[in-house]
mmCIF file of C-alpha atoms in Angstrom:
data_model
loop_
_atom_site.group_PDB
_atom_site.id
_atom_site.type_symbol
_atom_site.label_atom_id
_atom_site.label_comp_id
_atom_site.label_asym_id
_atom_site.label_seq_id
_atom_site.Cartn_x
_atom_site.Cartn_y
_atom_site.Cartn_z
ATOM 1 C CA UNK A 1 0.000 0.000 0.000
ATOM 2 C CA UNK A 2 0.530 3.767 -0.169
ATOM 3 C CA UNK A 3 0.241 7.208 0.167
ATOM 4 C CA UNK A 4 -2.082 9.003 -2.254
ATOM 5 C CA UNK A 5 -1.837 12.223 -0.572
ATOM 6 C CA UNK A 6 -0.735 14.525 -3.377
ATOM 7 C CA UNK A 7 1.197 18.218 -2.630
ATOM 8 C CA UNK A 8 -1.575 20.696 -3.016
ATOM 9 C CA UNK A 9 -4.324 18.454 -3.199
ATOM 10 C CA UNK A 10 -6.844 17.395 -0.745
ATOM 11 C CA UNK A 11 -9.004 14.400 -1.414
ATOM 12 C CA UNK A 12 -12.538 14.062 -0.374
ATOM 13 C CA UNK A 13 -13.613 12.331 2.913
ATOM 14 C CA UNK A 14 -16.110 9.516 2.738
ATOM 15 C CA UNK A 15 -18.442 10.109 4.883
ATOM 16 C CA UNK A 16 -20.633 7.262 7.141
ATOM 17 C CA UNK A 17 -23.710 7.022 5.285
ATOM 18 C CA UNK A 18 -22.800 7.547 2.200
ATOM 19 C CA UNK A 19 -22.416 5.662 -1.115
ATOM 20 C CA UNK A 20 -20.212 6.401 -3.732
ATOM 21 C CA UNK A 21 -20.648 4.407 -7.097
ATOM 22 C CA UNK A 22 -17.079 4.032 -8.521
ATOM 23 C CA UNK A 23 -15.830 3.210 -12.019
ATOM 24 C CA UNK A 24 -12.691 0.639 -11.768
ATOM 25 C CA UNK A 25 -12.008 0.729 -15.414
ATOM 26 C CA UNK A 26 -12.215 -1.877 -17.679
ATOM 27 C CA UNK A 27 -9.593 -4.239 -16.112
ATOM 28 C CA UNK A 28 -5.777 -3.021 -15.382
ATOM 29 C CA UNK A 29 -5.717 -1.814 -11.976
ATOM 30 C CA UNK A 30 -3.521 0.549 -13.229
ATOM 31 C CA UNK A 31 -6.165 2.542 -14.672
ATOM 32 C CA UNK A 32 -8.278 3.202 -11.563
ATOM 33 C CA UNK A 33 -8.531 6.362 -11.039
ATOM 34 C CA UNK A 34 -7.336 8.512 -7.646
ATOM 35 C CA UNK A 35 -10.380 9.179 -6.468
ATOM 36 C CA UNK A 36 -11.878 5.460 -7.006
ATOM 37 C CA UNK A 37 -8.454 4.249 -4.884
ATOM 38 C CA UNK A 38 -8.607 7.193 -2.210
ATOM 39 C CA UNK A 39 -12.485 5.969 -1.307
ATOM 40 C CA UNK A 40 -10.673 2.065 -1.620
ATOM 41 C CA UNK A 41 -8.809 3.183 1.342
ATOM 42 C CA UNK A 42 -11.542 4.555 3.418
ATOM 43 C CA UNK A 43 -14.844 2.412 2.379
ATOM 44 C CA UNK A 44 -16.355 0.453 5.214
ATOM 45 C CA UNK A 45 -17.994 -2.185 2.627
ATOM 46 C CA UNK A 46 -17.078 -2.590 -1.070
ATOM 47 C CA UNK A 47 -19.453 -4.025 -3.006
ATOM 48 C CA UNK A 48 -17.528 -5.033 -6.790
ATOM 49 C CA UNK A 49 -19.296 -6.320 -9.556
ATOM 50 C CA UNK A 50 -17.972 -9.712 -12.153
ATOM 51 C CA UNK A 51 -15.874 -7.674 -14.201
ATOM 52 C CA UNK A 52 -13.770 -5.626 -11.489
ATOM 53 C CA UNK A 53 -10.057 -6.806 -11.767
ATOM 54 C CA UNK A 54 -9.449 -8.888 -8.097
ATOM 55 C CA UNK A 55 -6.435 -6.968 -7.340
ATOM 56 C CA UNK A 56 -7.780 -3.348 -7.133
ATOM 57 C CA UNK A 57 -9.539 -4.730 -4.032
ATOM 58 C CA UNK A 58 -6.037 -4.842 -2.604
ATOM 59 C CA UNK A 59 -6.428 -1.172 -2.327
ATOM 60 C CA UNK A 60 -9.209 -1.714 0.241
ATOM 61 C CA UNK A 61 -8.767 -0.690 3.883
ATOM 62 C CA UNK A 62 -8.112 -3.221 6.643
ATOM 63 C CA UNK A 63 -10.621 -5.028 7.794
ATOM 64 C CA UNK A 64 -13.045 -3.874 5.170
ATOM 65 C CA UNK A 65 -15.930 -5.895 4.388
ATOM 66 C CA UNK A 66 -15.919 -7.267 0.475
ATOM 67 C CA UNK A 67 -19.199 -8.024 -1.152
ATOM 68 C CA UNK A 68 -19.510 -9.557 -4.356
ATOM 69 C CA UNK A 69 -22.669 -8.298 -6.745
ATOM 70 C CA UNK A 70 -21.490 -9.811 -10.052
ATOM 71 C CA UNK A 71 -23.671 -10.208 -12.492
ATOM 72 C CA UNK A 72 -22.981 -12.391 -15.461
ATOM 73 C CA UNK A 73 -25.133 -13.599 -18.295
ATOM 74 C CA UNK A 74 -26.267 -17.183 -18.617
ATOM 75 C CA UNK A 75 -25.232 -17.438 -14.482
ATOM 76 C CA UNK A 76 -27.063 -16.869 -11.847
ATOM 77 C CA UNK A 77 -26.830 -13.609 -9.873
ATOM 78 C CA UNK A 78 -28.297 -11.501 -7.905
ATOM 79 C CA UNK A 79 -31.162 -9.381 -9.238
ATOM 80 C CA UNK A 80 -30.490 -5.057 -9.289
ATOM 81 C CA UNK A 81 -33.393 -4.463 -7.424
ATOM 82 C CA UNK A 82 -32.019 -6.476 -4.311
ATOM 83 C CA UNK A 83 -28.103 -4.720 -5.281
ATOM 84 C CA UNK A 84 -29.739 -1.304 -5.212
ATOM 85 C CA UNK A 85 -31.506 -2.456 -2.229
ATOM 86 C CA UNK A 86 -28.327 -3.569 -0.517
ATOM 87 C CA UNK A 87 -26.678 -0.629 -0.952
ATOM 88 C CA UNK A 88 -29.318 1.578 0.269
ATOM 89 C CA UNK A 89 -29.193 -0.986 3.913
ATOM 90 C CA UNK A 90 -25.444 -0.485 4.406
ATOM 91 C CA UNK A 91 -25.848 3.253 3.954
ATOM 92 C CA UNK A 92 -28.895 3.438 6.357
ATOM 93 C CA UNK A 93 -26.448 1.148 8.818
ATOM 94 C CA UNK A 94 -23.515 4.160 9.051
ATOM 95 C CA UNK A 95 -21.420 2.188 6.766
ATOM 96 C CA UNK A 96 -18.748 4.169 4.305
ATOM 97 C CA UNK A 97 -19.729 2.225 1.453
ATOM 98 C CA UNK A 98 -17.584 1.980 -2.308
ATOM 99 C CA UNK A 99 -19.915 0.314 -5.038
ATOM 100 C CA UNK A 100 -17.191 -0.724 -7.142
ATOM 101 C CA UNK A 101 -18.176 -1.148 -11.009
ATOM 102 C CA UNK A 102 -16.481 -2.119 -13.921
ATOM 103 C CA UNK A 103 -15.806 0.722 -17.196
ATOM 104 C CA UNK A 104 -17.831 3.373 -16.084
ATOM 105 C CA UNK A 105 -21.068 3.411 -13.825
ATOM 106 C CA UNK A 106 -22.814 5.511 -16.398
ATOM 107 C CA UNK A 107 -22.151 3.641 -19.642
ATOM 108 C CA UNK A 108 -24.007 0.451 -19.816
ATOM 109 C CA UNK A 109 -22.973 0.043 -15.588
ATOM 110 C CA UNK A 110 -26.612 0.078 -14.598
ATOM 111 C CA UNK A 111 -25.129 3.176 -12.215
ATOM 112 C CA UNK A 112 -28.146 5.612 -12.989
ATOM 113 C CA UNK A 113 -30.190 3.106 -11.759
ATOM 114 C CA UNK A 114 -28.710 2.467 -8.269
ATOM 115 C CA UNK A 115 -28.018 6.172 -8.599
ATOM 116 C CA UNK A 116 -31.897 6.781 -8.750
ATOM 117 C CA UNK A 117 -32.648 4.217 -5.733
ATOM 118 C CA UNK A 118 -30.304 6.131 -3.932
ATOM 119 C CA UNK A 119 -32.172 9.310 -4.282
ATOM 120 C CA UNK A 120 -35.233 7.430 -3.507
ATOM 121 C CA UNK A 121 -33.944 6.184 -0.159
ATOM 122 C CA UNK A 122 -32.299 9.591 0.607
ATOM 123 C CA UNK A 123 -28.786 7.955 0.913
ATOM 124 C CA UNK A 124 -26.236 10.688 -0.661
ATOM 125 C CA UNK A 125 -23.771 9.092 -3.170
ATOM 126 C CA UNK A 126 -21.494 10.798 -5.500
ATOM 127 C CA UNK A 127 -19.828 9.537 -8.926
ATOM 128 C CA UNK A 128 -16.772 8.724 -9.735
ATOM 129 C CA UNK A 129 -16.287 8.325 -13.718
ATOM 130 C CA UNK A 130 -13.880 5.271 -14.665
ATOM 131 C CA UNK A 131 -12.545 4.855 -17.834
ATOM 132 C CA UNK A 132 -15.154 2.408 -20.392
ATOM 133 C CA UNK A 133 -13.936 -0.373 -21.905
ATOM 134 C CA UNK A 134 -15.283 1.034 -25.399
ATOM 135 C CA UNK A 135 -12.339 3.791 -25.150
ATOM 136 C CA UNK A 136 -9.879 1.987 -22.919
ATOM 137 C CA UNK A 137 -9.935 -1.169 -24.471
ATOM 138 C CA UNK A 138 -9.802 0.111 -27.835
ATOM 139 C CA UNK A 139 -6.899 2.058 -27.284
ATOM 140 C CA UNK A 140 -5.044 -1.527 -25.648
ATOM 141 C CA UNK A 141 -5.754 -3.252 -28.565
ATOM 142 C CA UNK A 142 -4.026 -0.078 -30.624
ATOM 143 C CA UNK A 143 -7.347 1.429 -32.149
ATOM 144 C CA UNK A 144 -8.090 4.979 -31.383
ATOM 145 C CA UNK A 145 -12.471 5.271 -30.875
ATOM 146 C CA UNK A 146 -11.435 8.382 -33.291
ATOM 147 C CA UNK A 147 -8.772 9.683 -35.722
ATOM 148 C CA UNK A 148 -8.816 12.801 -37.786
ATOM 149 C CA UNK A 149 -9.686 11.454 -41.705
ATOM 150 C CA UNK A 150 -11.147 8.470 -40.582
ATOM 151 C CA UNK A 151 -14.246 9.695 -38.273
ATOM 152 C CA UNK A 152 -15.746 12.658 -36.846
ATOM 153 C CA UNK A 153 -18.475 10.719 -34.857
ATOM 154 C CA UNK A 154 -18.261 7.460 -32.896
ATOM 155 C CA UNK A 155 -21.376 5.545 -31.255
ATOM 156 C CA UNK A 156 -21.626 3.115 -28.375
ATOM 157 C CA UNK A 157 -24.352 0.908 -28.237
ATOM 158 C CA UNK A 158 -25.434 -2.344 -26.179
ATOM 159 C CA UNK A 159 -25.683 -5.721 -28.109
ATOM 160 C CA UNK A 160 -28.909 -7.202 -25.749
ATOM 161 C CA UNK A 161 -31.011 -4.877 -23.835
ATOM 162 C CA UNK A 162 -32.717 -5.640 -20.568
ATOM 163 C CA UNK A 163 -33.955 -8.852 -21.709
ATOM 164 C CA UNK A 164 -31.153 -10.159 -23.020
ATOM 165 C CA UNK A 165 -32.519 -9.945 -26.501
ATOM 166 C CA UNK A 166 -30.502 -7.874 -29.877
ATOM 167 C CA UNK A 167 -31.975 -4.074 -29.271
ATOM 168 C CA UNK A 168 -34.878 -3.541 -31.487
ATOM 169 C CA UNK A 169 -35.736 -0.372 -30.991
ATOM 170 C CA UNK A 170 -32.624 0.889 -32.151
ATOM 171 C CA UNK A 171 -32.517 2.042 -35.926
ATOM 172 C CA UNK A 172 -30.366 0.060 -37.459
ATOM 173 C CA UNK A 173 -30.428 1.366 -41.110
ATOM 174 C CA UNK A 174 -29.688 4.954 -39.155
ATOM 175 C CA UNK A 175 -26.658 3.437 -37.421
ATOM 176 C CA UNK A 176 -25.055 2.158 -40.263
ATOM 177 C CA UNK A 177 -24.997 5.341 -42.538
ATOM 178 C CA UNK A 178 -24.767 7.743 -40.073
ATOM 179 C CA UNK A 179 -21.599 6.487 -37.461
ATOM 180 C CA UNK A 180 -18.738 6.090 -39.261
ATOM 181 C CA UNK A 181 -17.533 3.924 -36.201
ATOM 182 C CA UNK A 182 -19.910 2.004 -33.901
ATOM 183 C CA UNK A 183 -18.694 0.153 -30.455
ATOM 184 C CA UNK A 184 -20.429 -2.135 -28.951
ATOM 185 C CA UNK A 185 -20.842 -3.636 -25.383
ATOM 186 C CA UNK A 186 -21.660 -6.987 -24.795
ATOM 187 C CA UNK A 187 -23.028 -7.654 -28.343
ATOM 188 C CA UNK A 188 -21.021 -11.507 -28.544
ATOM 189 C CA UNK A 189 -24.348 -13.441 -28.217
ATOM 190 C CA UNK A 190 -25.744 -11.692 -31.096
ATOM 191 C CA UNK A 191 -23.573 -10.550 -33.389
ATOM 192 C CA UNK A 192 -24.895 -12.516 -36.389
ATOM 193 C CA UNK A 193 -27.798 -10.817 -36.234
ATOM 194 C CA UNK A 194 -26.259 -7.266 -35.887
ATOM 195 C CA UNK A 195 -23.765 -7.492 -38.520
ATOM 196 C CA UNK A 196 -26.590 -8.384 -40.893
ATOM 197 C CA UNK A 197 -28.675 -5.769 -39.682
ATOM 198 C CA UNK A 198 -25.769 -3.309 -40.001
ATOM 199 C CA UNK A 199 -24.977 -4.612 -43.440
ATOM 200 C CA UNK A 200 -28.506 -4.545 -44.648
ATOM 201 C CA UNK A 201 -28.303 -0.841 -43.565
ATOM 202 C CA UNK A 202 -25.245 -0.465 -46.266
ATOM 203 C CA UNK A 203 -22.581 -1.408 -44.468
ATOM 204 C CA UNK A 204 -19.430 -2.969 -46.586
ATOM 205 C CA UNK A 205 -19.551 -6.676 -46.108
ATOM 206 C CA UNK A 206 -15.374 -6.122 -46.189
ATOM 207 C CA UNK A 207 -16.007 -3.187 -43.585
ATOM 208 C CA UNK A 208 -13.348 -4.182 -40.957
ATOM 209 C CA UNK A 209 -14.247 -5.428 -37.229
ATOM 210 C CA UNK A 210 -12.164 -6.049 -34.315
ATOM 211 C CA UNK A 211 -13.354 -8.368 -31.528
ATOM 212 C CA UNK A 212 -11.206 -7.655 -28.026
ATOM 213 C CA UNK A 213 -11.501 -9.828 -25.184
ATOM 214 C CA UNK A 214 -10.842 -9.639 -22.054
ATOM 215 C CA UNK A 215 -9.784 -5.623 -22.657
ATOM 216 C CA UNK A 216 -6.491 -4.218 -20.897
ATOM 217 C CA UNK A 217 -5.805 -7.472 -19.091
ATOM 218 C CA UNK A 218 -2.983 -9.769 -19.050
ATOM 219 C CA UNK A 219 -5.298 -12.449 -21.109
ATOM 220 C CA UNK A 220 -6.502 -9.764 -23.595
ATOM 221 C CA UNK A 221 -7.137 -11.484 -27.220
ATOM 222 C CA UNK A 222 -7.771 -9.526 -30.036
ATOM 223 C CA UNK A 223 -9.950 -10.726 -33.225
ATOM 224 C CA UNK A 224 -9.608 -8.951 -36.498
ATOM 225 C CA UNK A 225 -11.908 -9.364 -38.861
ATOM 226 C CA UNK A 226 -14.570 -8.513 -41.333
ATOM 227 C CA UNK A 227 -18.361 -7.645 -40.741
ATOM 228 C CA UNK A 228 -19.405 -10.402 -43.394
ATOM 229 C CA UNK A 229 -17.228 -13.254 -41.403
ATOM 230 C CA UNK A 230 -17.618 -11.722 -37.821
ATOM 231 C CA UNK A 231 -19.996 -14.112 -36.617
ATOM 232 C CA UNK A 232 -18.223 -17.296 -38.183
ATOM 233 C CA UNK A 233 -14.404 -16.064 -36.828
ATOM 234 C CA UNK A 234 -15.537 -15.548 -33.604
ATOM 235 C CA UNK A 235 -17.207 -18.732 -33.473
ATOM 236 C CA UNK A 236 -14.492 -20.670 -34.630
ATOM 237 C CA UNK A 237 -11.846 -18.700 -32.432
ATOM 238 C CA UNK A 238 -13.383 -19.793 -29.798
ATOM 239 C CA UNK A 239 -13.458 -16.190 -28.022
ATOM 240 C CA UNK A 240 -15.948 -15.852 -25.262
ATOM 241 C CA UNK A 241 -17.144 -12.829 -23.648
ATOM 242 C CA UNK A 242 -16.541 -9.919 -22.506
ATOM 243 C CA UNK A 243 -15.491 -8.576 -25.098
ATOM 244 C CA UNK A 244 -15.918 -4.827 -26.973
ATOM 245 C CA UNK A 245 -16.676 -5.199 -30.998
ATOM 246 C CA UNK A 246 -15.610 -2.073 -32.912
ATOM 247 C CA UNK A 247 -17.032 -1.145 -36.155
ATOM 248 C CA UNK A 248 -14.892 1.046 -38.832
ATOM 249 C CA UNK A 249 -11.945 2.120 -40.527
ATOM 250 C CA UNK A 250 -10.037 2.713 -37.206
ATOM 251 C CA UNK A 251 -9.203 -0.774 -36.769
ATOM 252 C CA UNK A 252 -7.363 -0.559 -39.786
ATOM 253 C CA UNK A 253 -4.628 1.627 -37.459
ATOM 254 C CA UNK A 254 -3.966 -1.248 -35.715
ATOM 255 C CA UNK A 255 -1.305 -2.195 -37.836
ATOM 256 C CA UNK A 256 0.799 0.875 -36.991
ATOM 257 C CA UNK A 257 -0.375 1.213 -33.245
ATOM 258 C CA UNK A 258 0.151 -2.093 -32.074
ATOM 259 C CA UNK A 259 1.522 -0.863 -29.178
ATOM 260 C CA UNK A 260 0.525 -4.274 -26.572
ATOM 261 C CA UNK A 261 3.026 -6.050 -29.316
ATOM 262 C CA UNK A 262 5.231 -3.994 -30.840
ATOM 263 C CA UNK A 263 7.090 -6.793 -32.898
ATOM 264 C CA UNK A 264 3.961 -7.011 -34.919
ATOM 265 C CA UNK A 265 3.295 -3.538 -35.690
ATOM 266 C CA UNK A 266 4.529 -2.076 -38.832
ATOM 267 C CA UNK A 267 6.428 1.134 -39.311
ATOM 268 C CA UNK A 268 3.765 3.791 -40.317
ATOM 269 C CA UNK A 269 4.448 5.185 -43.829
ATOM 270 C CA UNK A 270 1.291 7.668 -44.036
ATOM 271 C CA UNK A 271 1.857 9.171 -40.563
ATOM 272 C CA UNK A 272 4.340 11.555 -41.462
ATOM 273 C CA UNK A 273 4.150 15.026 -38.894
ATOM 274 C CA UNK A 274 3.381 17.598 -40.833
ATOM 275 C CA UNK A 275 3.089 21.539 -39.967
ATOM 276 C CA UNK A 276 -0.134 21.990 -38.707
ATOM 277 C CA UNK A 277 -2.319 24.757 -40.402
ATOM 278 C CA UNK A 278 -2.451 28.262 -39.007
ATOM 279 C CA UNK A 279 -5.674 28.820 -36.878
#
């Protein structure tokens, strides 16, 4: 352990009673952020969820109670109502309490809704932003969610909604012509059906995918591919979830930003600096 006091700086307090719904990041501990470790160190109770890297709760204080809230599809776990619940009891008890997520609580973490229960219950909370596996993960596997001449826009989306079915209500044709690069969470179990939605919508069949497991870990695997033989080459890869799927012509930078593996990346011959324009 040690000292996160900074010169200059003065961290907040968690107080008893409170509840503060942390982002972890999307799997090297290394990415946590200060504020997410500083509330580590004082929490009473930290209650992780499936996809929270093990050793960030190494940061926790001693003697801290650990409570495990994973959820993961296809195995049981607990329901949200009786999480949110849970959280609102420990508060109500006096306990400092950490609700440690993984990525960010507010994208695709379910942390507006234990947000909202909070409010409900009176409990005060605050949020502390973590860095999403559709931006963190990308950018381990050498593919920037952005680059100037490639893509000006950039859209998340969830493969299954709340029922565990492909998103319907989502426009699909819209999607396709109007993000030049779409990222998608937890969109494994159904990704035949959205790369033929997506290519119905115009999408290239030869539009290139990559498929990145276990993001920012030790055990990350990384897929490239095509939208036309996405669903086949993750079958026969034999890649299971979670994973991020990214959509575009930024995988294509891959080659030259390779970073994780730097033996395989290429020397870039288009990236040349060049004087940037007067503003």
């Amino acid at each position: 352990m040690f000292d996160i006091s900074l010169p200059h700086f003065e961290f907040p307090v968690l107080e008893a009673g409170w509840v503060w719904l942390a982002g972890a990041g999307p799997g090297d501990p290394g990415l946590l952020s200060l504020h997410a470790l500083n509330g580590l160190r004082q929490a009473d109770v930290i209650v992780y969820d499936a996809l929270v890297d093990e050793r960030i709760l190494q940061f926790a204080a001693e003697g801290a109670e650990i409570i495990y809230a994973g959820k993961r599809g296809g195995k049981p776990s607990p329901k949200q109502s009786s999480i949110s619940i849970k959280l609102v009891e420990l508060a109500k008890s006096g306990k400092r309490v950490i609700r440690l997520k993984g990525g960010d609580p507010f994208v695709f973490g379910r942390g507006g809704e234990e947000a909202l229960a909070l409010v409900d219950a009176g409990v005060p909370f605050r949020i502390i932003p973590g860095i999403t596996a559709g931006v963190g993960g990308l950018a381990y596997a050498g593919i920037p969610s952005t680059h100037r001449g490639i893509n000006q826009a950039v859209t998340f989306l969830t493969g299954h909604d709340q029922n565990g079915v492909a998103p319907d209500e989502l426009d699909w044709d819209a999607l396709a012509k109007g993000s030049p690069v779409i990222v998608m969470y937890m969109a494994m179990k159904h990704i035949s059906l959205i790369t033929q939605k997506l290519m119905s919508g115009g999408r290239r069949a030869a539009e290139p995918v990559a498929v990145i497991c276990n993001a920012t870990q030790q055990n990350q695997q990384v897929l490239e591919t095509t939208l036309a033989s996405c669903a086949e080459d993750i079958e026969s890869s034999g890649l299971k979830p979670p994973a991020i799927v990214v959509v575009g012509d930024v995988v294509n930078l891959r080659e030259q930003l390779n970073w994780i593996e730097p033996a395989l990346a290429r020397t870039s011959q288009t990236s040349q600096l060049k004087e940037e324009p007067a503003l």
